[in-house]
Amino acid sequence: MVIVGGGVLGLATAYHLARQGAHPLLLERDGLGAGATGRNGGFLPVGTAEDYDTTIARLGRSTARELLGLTIENRWLADEILGVEGIACDFRPAGHLHLALSDAEQEANRRLASLLTEDGCATGHLALTEAQAIVATPFGPAVAGGLFFRDIALLHPGKLVRGLAGAARRRGAVIARAEVQRIEGGGRGARIITDRGNIDAGAVLTAVNAWTGELHPALGPLITPVRGQVVAYAPVAPLCRAGMTALTTATEEYWQQLPDGSIILGGCRAVQPGRDEGVLSLNPTAEVQHALDQVLPTLFPGIGSLQATHRWAGPMAFTRDRLPIVAPWPEAAGWSIGGFSGNGMSLSLILGQLIGDVLLGRTADPQLTLFSPNRFSGAVP
C-alpha cells in the first residue's frame, strides 16, 4: 500500500496500517507537514468547519449528530495514540473560548451551546463576566460574552507530525521523499509514477488536500485551495490557557498562547481580494499580516506591545459544504481524501483509521459515505 502526502491524514493512515501489521510506503514531495498540517494554529477541535446549527439546518439533526460524533471520536483517539506512543507535542486539554463580539452573536451562541451539549459536545455559554474570568487581561468594548468548548485541546502540529512519523516507522511503515507525477491503473492495483521511478501497489491513498486536483483531476472542481496566513509573537505575560477565536473579520481569527508565552495567531483572509481563494502560494501578504496585527490589541487593549517573530502562509483546501471528500480512484485501486476546509485536525485521525481499514480489505464503515463526492450535484467520483 502506498500513501501520497505527509500531512496528519497521511501519517495517521500510515500509522494505523502499520499498527495493524501492514508495511505501508508513504511518499512526500516536500517535507512532512509542509502543507496545512504544519501551518495551522494547533487546535485539536471538536465539531466540523461550519457552525453546528448550520449543519443541522442543511443536513438534519441525525446526520449532524453523526458528524459531530466522529469529531468527538477523533478527539479521544488522539488521547489514545499520544498516550500509547508517548508522543510529546505540547498537548494540553485546555478547552477553547470563542468570543462573541455583539449581543446578536452572544444570543446565537446561547442556542448553539444548547444544541451541542444535547448532542454530546460539552459546551458552555458564558456571560461577559464569566468569559473575562478565563482571560488574564481586560476585554475591549467589542466583547459581549463567550462560548466555551471544554473538550477541545491544543498542541504543536509540527511535533505531532514528527511523533506520528516516528511511531509509524517504529511499527513498520516506510517514509520516503518523492514527487508523485500521476497515478494509473495497475491491473488489480495501482501504478504510482514518481520522479524517482515507478511503484506498483495493491492500493493507493492520495492525501494531498489543496493539491488533490493535480493527481485526481475529477475532484479538482470540488476542492478549492485557500491560502491561510499566520503570525507568531514573542512571549508575553499569560493571556489565556485555552485556545481562542473571534469573528473580528468574516473569516474568523484564531490564536493560542504556547507554554513558553509566545502567541500563534491566524486568520484575516477576509481583507484579501477573493479571500485568498484559489491561492496556493506560501508567501504572506502585507494586507493580511497588518490586519492580524490589529486583532489582539483591539480585543485586549491592555496587552501591550507585541513583537512578531515569524510570519508565514500555507494552503488549506475548501469544499462548498466545508466537509472533506473521500472518493475512490476511477481507474486504480485506491482512494483520495481532501478538502478539510481549515478543520482537518478534527477528523484526520479517525478518517485515517477508517480509510486504513478499507485499504486493508475490510468492509467500509458506512460513515465514510458522509464524505462522498456524490453529495454534490454533477460530481464525478
CSV table of C-alpha atoms in Angstrom, one decimal:
chain,number,residue,atom,x,y,z
A,1,MET,CA,0.0,0.0,0.0
A,2,VAL,CA,1.2,3.5,-0.9
A,3,ILE,CA,0.1,6.8,0.7
A,4,VAL,CA,0.8,10.0,-1.0
A,5,GLY,CA,1.1,13.0,1.3
A,6,GLY,CA,2.9,13.6,4.6
A,7,GLY,CA,0.3,15.6,6.5
A,8,VAL,CA,-1.6,14.5,9.5
A,9,LEU,CA,-4.1,12.4,7.5
A,10,GLY,CA,-1.4,10.6,5.5
A,11,LEU,CA,0.6,9.9,8.6
A,12,ALA,CA,-2.4,8.8,10.6
A,13,THR,CA,-3.3,6.3,7.9
A,14,ALA,CA,0.3,5.0,7.7
A,15,TYR,CA,0.4,4.7,11.4
A,16,HIS,CA,-2.9,2.8,11.6
A,17,LEU,CA,-1.9,0.4,8.8
A,18,ALA,CA,1.5,-0.2,10.4
A,19,ARG,CA,-0.2,-0.8,13.8
A,20,GLN,CA,-2.4,-3.4,12.0
A,21,GLY,CA,0.7,-5.3,10.8
A,22,ALA,CA,1.0,-3.8,7.3
A,23,HIS,CA,4.1,-2.1,5.9
A,24,PRO,CA,2.8,0.9,4.0
A,25,LEU,CA,5.0,3.3,2.0
A,26,LEU,CA,4.4,7.0,2.5
A,27,LEU,CA,5.6,9.4,-0.2
A,28,GLU,CA,6.0,13.1,0.4
A,29,ARG,CA,7.5,15.5,-2.1
A,30,ASP,CA,8.5,18.4,0.2
A,31,GLY,CA,8.7,17.7,3.9
A,32,LEU,CA,6.4,16.1,6.5
A,33,GLY,CA,3.7,18.6,7.4
A,34,ALA,CA,4.7,21.0,4.6
A,35,GLY,CA,1.1,21.8,3.8
A,36,ALA,CA,-1.8,22.9,6.0
A,37,THR,CA,-0.9,20.4,8.8
A,38,GLY,CA,2.4,22.1,9.6
A,39,ARG,CA,1.0,25.6,9.3
A,40,ASN,CA,-2.2,25.6,11.4
A,41,GLY,CA,-2.9,27.1,14.8
A,42,GLY,CA,-2.5,23.9,16.8
A,43,PHE,CA,-6.1,23.3,17.7
A,44,LEU,CA,-7.5,19.8,18.1
A,45,PRO,CA,-11.2,20.7,17.8
A,46,VAL,CA,-14.5,19.0,18.2
A,47,GLY,CA,-17.1,19.8,15.5
A,48,THR,CA,-17.0,20.5,11.8
A,49,ALA,CA,-15.9,23.6,10.0
A,50,GLU,CA,-19.3,25.3,10.0
A,51,ASP,CA,-21.5,26.1,13.0
A,52,TYR,CA,-23.4,23.2,14.3
A,53,ASP,CA,-26.8,24.8,13.8
A,54,THR,CA,-26.0,25.5,10.2
A,55,THR,CA,-25.1,21.8,9.7
A,56,ILE,CA,-28.4,20.8,11.3
A,57,ALA,CA,-30.3,23.1,9.0
A,58,ARG,CA,-28.5,21.7,6.0
A,59,LEU,CA,-28.3,18.0,6.7
A,60,GLY,CA,-30.8,17.4,9.6
A,61,ARG,CA,-30.2,16.7,13.2
A,62,SER,CA,-29.4,13.0,12.9
A,63,THR,CA,-26.6,13.5,10.2
A,64,ALA,CA,-25.2,16.5,12.0
A,65,ARG,CA,-25.1,14.5,15.2
A,66,GLU,CA,-23.3,11.7,13.4
A,67,LEU,CA,-20.7,14.1,12.1
A,68,LEU,CA,-20.2,15.7,15.5
A,69,GLY,CA,-19.8,12.2,17.0
A,70,LEU,CA,-17.0,11.4,14.5
A,71,THR,CA,-15.1,14.5,15.6
A,72,ILE,CA,-15.6,13.6,19.3
A,73,GLU,CA,-14.2,10.1,18.5
A,74,ASN,CA,-11.3,11.7,16.7
A,75,ARG,CA,-10.5,13.8,19.9
A,76,TRP,CA,-10.4,10.7,22.1
A,77,LEU,CA,-8.5,8.7,19.5
A,78,ALA,CA,-5.8,11.4,19.8
A,79,ASP,CA,-5.6,10.8,23.6
A,80,GLU,CA,-5.1,7.1,22.9
A,81,ILE,CA,-2.4,7.5,20.2
A,82,LEU,CA,-0.5,10.1,22.1
A,83,GLY,CA,-0.5,8.0,25.2
A,84,VAL,CA,0.4,4.7,23.6
A,85,GLU,CA,3.2,6.1,21.5
A,86,GLY,CA,4.5,8.6,24.1
A,87,ILE,CA,4.2,11.5,21.6
A,88,ALA,CA,5.3,14.8,23.1
A,89,CYS,CA,3.6,17.6,21.2
A,90,ASP,CA,2.7,20.1,23.9
A,91,PHE,CA,-0.7,18.5,24.2
A,92,ARG,CA,-3.0,20.5,26.6
A,93,PRO,CA,-6.7,19.7,27.1
A,94,ALA,CA,-7.3,23.3,27.9
A,95,GLY,CA,-10.6,24.0,26.0
A,96,HIS,CA,-11.5,26.7,23.6
A,97,LEU,CA,-13.1,30.1,24.2
A,98,HIS,CA,-14.9,31.8,21.3
A,99,LEU,CA,-15.5,35.5,22.0
A,100,ALA,CA,-18.9,36.9,20.9
A,101,LEU,CA,-18.5,40.4,19.5
A,102,SER,CA,-22.1,41.5,19.5
A,103,ASP,CA,-25.3,40.9,21.5
A,104,ALA,CA,-26.8,39.1,18.5
A,105,GLU,CA,-23.8,36.7,18.3
A,106,GLN,CA,-24.0,36.2,22.1
A,107,GLU,CA,-27.6,35.1,21.8
A,108,ALA,CA,-26.9,32.9,18.8
A,109,ASN,CA,-24.1,31.2,20.9
A,110,ARG,CA,-26.6,30.5,23.6
A,111,ARG,CA,-28.7,28.4,21.2
A,112,LEU,CA,-25.6,26.8,19.8
A,113,ALA,CA,-24.3,25.8,23.2
A,114,SER,CA,-27.6,24.1,24.0
A,115,LEU,CA,-27.6,22.1,20.7
A,116,LEU,CA,-24.0,21.0,21.1
A,117,THR,CA,-24.4,19.9,24.7
A,118,GLU,CA,-27.5,18.0,23.9
A,119,ASP,CA,-25.6,16.0,21.3
A,120,GLY,CA,-22.5,15.2,23.3
A,121,CYS,CA,-20.2,18.1,23.0
A,122,ALA,CA,-19.6,19.8,26.4
A,123,THR,CA,-20.1,23.5,25.7
A,124,GLY,CA,-20.9,26.4,28.0
A,125,HIS,CA,-22.5,29.7,27.1
A,126,LEU,CA,-20.6,32.4,29.1
A,127,ALA,CA,-21.8,35.8,30.2
A,128,LEU,CA,-19.3,38.6,29.8
A,129,THR,CA,-18.0,38.4,33.4
A,130,GLU,CA,-17.6,34.6,33.1
A,131,ALA,CA,-15.6,34.9,29.9
A,132,GLN,CA,-13.5,37.6,31.4
A,133,ALA,CA,-12.6,35.3,34.3
A,134,ILE,CA,-10.8,33.0,31.9
A,135,VAL,CA,-8.7,35.7,30.4
A,136,ALA,CA,-5.9,37.5,32.3
A,137,THR,CA,-6.2,40.9,30.6
A,138,PRO,CA,-9.3,43.1,30.3
A,139,PHE,CA,-11.5,42.8,27.3
A,140,GLY,CA,-12.1,45.8,24.9
A,141,PRO,CA,-15.6,47.1,24.5
A,142,ALA,CA,-16.3,44.9,21.5
A,143,VAL,CA,-16.6,41.7,23.5
A,144,ALA,CA,-20.1,40.7,24.6
A,145,GLY,CA,-19.5,37.2,26.1
A,146,GLY,CA,-18.2,33.8,25.1
A,147,LEU,CA,-18.8,30.2,24.2
A,148,PHE,CA,-16.5,27.7,25.8
A,149,PHE,CA,-15.8,24.2,24.3
A,150,ARG,CA,-14.5,22.0,27.2
A,151,ASP,CA,-13.1,19.1,25.1
A,152,ILE,CA,-11.0,21.0,22.6
A,153,ALA,CA,-7.3,20.5,23.1
A,154,LEU,CA,-4.2,22.4,22.0
A,155,LEU,CA,-0.9,21.0,20.6
A,156,HIS,CA,2.1,21.7,18.5
A,157,PRO,CA,1.3,20.4,15.0
A,158,GLY,CA,4.9,20.1,13.9
A,159,LYS,CA,5.7,18.0,16.9
A,160,LEU,CA,2.6,15.9,16.3
A,161,VAL,CA,3.7,15.2,12.7
A,162,ARG,CA,7.2,14.2,13.9
A,163,GLY,CA,5.7,12.0,16.6
A,164,LEU,CA,3.3,10.2,14.2
A,165,ALA,CA,6.0,9.7,11.7
A,166,GLY,CA,8.3,8.2,14.3
A,167,ALA,CA,5.5,5.9,15.6
A,168,ALA,CA,4.6,4.7,12.1
A,169,ARG,CA,8.3,3.9,11.3
A,170,ARG,CA,8.7,2.0,14.5
A,171,ARG,CA,5.8,-0.2,13.6
A,172,GLY,CA,7.0,-0.9,10.1
A,173,ALA,CA,6.0,2.0,7.8
A,174,VAL,CA,8.5,3.4,5.3
A,175,ILE,CA,8.5,7.1,4.6
A,176,ALA,CA,10.4,8.4,1.6
A,177,ARG,CA,10.7,11.6,-0.3
A,178,ALA,CA,9.4,11.6,-3.9
A,179,GLU,CA,7.2,13.6,-6.1
A,180,VAL,CA,4.2,11.7,-7.5
A,181,GLN,CA,3.5,12.8,-11.0
A,182,ARG,CA,0.5,10.7,-11.8
A,183,ILE,CA,-1.4,7.5,-10.8
A,184,GLU,CA,-2.5,4.9,-13.3
A,185,GLY,CA,-4.4,1.6,-13.1
A,186,GLY,CA,-2.1,-1.2,-12.5
A,187,GLY,CA,-4.1,-4.4,-13.2
A,188,ARG,CA,-5.8,-5.1,-9.9
A,189,GLY,CA,-3.9,-2.3,-8.1
A,190,ALA,CA,-2.3,1.0,-8.9
A,191,ARG,CA,0.9,2.2,-10.6
A,192,ILE,CA,2.4,5.3,-9.0
A,193,ILE,CA,4.6,7.3,-11.4
A,194,THR,CA,7.2,9.4,-9.4
A,195,ASP,CA,10.3,11.4,-10.2
A,196,ARG,CA,12.3,8.6,-8.7
A,197,GLY,CA,10.7,5.7,-10.6
A,198,ASN,CA,7.5,3.8,-10.8
A,199,ILE,CA,5.9,1.8,-8.0
A,200,ASP,CA,3.3,-0.9,-8.3
A,201,ALA,CA,1.0,-1.2,-5.3
A,202,GLY,CA,-2.1,-3.1,-4.3
A,203,ALA,CA,-3.8,0.1,-3.4
A,204,VAL,CA,-3.0,3.8,-3.1
A,205,LEU,CA,-4.3,6.7,-1.0
A,206,THR,CA,-3.7,10.3,-2.0
A,207,ALA,CA,-3.9,12.7,1.0
A,208,VAL,CA,-2.6,15.9,-0.5
A,209,ASN,CA,-5.5,18.2,0.4
A,210,ALA,CA,-5.0,21.5,-1.6
A,211,TRP,CA,-3.2,19.7,-4.4
A,212,THR,CA,-5.8,16.9,-4.8
A,213,GLY,CA,-6.8,18.1,-8.3
A,214,GLU,CA,-3.3,17.7,-9.6
A,215,LEU,CA,-3.4,13.9,-9.1
A,216,HIS,CA,-7.2,13.3,-9.2
A,217,PRO,CA,-8.5,15.8,-11.8
A,218,ALA,CA,-12.1,14.8,-11.4
A,219,LEU,CA,-12.0,16.2,-7.8
A,220,GLY,CA,-10.3,19.5,-8.8
A,221,PRO,CA,-13.6,21.4,-9.3
A,222,LEU,CA,-14.8,20.3,-5.9
A,223,ILE,CA,-11.8,21.3,-3.8
A,224,THR,CA,-10.6,25.0,-3.8
A,225,PRO,CA,-7.1,25.9,-2.4
A,226,VAL,CA,-7.3,28.7,0.1
A,227,ARG,CA,-4.3,30.5,1.5
A,228,GLY,CA,-4.2,30.9,5.3
A,229,GLN,CA,-1.8,33.3,7.0
A,230,VAL,CA,-0.3,33.2,10.5
A,231,VAL,CA,1.9,35.3,12.7
A,232,ALA,CA,3.9,34.3,15.8
A,233,TYR,CA,4.6,36.8,18.6
A,234,ALA,CA,7.4,36.7,21.1
A,235,PRO,CA,6.5,35.6,24.7
A,236,VAL,CA,4.2,37.9,26.7
A,237,ALA,CA,2.6,37.6,30.2
A,238,PRO,CA,-0.1,34.9,30.5
A,239,LEU,CA,-3.2,35.7,28.5
A,240,CYS,CA,-5.3,32.6,28.4
A,241,ARG,CA,-4.7,28.9,28.8
A,242,ALA,CA,-7.4,28.0,26.4
A,243,GLY,CA,-7.4,28.3,22.6
A,244,MET,CA,-9.4,31.4,21.4
A,245,THR,CA,-11.3,32.6,18.3
A,246,ALA,CA,-13.3,35.6,17.4
A,247,LEU,CA,-15.0,36.9,14.3
A,248,THR,CA,-13.0,40.2,14.0
A,249,THR,CA,-13.3,39.6,10.3
A,250,ALA,CA,-15.8,37.5,8.3
A,251,THR,CA,-13.3,34.6,8.0
A,252,GLU,CA,-12.7,34.3,11.8
A,253,GLU,CA,-9.4,34.7,13.7
A,254,TYR,CA,-7.8,32.1,16.0
A,255,TRP,CA,-4.9,32.1,18.4
A,256,GLN,CA,-3.3,30.2,21.3
A,257,GLN,CA,-0.6,31.0,23.8
A,258,LEU,CA,2.1,28.4,23.8
A,259,PRO,CA,3.7,27.1,27.1
A,260,ASP,CA,6.6,29.5,26.6
A,261,GLY,CA,4.3,32.5,26.4
A,262,SER,CA,4.5,33.1,22.7
A,263,ILE,CA,1.3,33.5,20.7
A,264,ILE,CA,0.3,32.0,17.4
A,265,LEU,CA,-2.4,33.9,15.6
A,266,GLY,CA,-4.1,33.2,12.2
A,267,GLY,CA,-6.9,34.4,10.0
A,268,CYS,CA,-7.9,37.8,8.5
A,269,ARG,CA,-8.0,36.5,4.9
A,270,ALA,CA,-11.3,38.3,4.5
A,271,VAL,CA,-9.3,41.5,3.9
A,272,GLN,CA,-7.6,40.0,0.8
A,273,PRO,CA,-9.3,40.2,-2.6
A,274,GLY,CA,-11.3,37.0,-3.1
A,275,ARG,CA,-10.4,35.9,0.5
A,276,ASP,CA,-7.3,34.2,-0.9
A,277,GLU,CA,-9.4,31.5,-2.5
A,278,GLY,CA,-7.7,29.6,-5.3
A,279,VAL,CA,-4.2,30.7,-4.0
A,280,LEU,CA,-1.5,28.0,-3.4
A,281,SER,CA,1.2,30.5,-2.6
A,282,LEU,CA,3.2,30.1,0.6
A,283,ASN,CA,4.0,33.8,0.8
A,284,PRO,CA,2.2,36.0,3.4
A,285,THR,CA,0.8,39.4,2.2
A,286,ALA,CA,1.2,42.8,3.9
A,287,GLU,CA,-2.6,43.4,3.9
A,288,VAL,CA,-3.4,40.2,5.8
A,289,GLN,CA,-0.4,40.5,8.2
A,290,HIS,CA,-1.3,44.1,9.0
A,291,ALA,CA,-4.9,43.0,9.8
A,292,LEU,CA,-3.6,40.2,12.0
A,293,ASP,CA,-1.5,42.7,14.0
A,294,GLN,CA,-4.7,44.6,14.9
A,295,VAL,CA,-6.6,41.6,16.3
A,296,LEU,CA,-5.2,41.2,19.8
A,297,PRO,CA,-4.7,44.9,20.6
A,298,THR,CA,-8.4,45.6,19.6
A,299,LEU,CA,-9.8,42.7,21.7
A,300,PHE,CA,-7.3,43.2,24.6
A,301,PRO,CA,-6.3,46.9,24.8
A,302,GLY,CA,-4.0,46.3,27.8
A,303,ILE,CA,-2.0,43.6,26.2
A,304,GLY,CA,0.9,45.9,25.5
A,305,SER,CA,3.5,45.7,22.7
A,306,LEU,CA,3.6,42.6,20.6
A,307,GLN,CA,6.8,41.6,18.7
A,308,ALA,CA,6.3,39.5,15.6
A,309,THR,CA,9.0,36.8,15.3
A,310,HIS,CA,7.7,34.8,12.3
A,311,ARG,CA,5.1,35.3,9.6
A,312,TRP,CA,4.0,32.5,7.2
A,313,ALA,CA,1.3,31.2,4.9
A,314,GLY,CA,0.1,27.9,3.7
A,315,PRO,CA,-2.7,26.4,1.6
A,316,MET,CA,-5.9,25.0,3.0
A,317,ALA,CA,-8.5,23.2,0.8
A,318,PHE,CA,-12.2,24.1,1.0
A,319,THR,CA,-15.3,22.4,-0.3
A,320,ARG,CA,-18.7,24.0,-0.8
A,321,ASP,CA,-20.2,22.5,2.3
A,322,ARG,CA,-16.9,22.6,4.4
A,323,LEU,CA,-16.8,18.8,4.7
A,324,PRO,CA,-13.9,16.8,3.2
A,325,ILE,CA,-14.2,14.5,0.3
A,326,VAL,CA,-13.5,10.7,0.4
A,327,ALA,CA,-13.5,9.4,-3.2
A,328,PRO,CA,-12.4,6.2,-4.9
A,329,TRP,CA,-10.0,6.3,-7.8
A,330,PRO,CA,-11.8,6.0,-11.1
A,331,GLU,CA,-9.2,3.7,-12.7
A,332,ALA,CA,-6.9,2.4,-10.0
A,333,ALA,CA,-7.3,0.6,-6.7
A,334,GLY,CA,-7.4,3.3,-4.0
A,335,TRP,CA,-8.9,6.5,-2.6
A,336,SER,CA,-8.4,10.2,-2.4
A,337,ILE,CA,-9.2,12.4,0.7
A,338,GLY,CA,-9.0,16.2,0.7
A,339,GLY,CA,-10.9,19.4,1.2
A,340,PHE,CA,-10.8,19.7,5.0
A,341,SER,CA,-11.7,23.4,4.9
A,342,GLY,CA,-9.3,24.5,7.6
A,343,ASN,CA,-10.6,22.0,10.1
A,344,GLY,CA,-8.6,18.9,9.2
A,345,MET,CA,-7.4,18.2,12.8
A,346,SER,CA,-11.0,17.4,13.8
A,347,LEU,CA,-11.3,14.4,11.5
A,348,SER,CA,-7.9,13.3,10.3
A,349,LEU,CA,-7.0,10.7,12.9
A,350,ILE,CA,-10.4,8.9,12.7
A,351,LEU,CA,-10.6,9.1,8.9
A,352,GLY,CA,-7.0,7.7,8.7
A,353,GLN,CA,-8.3,4.8,10.7
A,354,LEU,CA,-11.5,4.3,8.7
A,355,ILE,CA,-9.8,4.6,5.3
A,356,GLY,CA,-6.9,2.5,6.5
A,357,ASP,CA,-9.3,-0.3,7.3
A,358,VAL,CA,-10.7,-0.1,3.7
A,359,LEU,CA,-7.2,-0.3,2.3
A,360,LEU,CA,-6.7,-3.5,4.4
A,361,GLY,CA,-9.7,-5.0,2.6
A,362,ARG,CA,-12.2,-4.6,5.4
A,363,THR,CA,-15.7,-3.5,4.9
A,364,ALA,CA,-16.0,0.2,4.6
A,365,ASP,CA,-17.6,2.0,7.6
A,366,PRO,CA,-21.0,3.4,6.5
A,367,GLN,CA,-20.0,6.8,7.9
A,368,LEU,CA,-17.5,7.2,5.1
A,369,THR,CA,-20.5,7.8,2.8
A,370,LEU,CA,-21.0,11.2,4.6
A,371,PHE,CA,-18.0,12.4,2.6
A,372,SER,CA,-18.8,11.0,-0.8
A,373,PRO,CA,-18.4,13.5,-3.7
A,374,ASN,CA,-21.8,12.3,-4.9
A,375,ARG,CA,-23.4,14.8,-2.4
A,376,PHE,CA,-22.5,17.5,-5.0
A,377,SER,CA,-24.8,17.7,-8.0
A,378,GLY,CA,-22.9,16.6,-11.1
A,379,ALA,CA,-19.9,15.4,-9.1
A,380,VAL,CA,-17.7,12.7,-10.7
A,381,PRO,CA,-16.2,10.3,-8.1
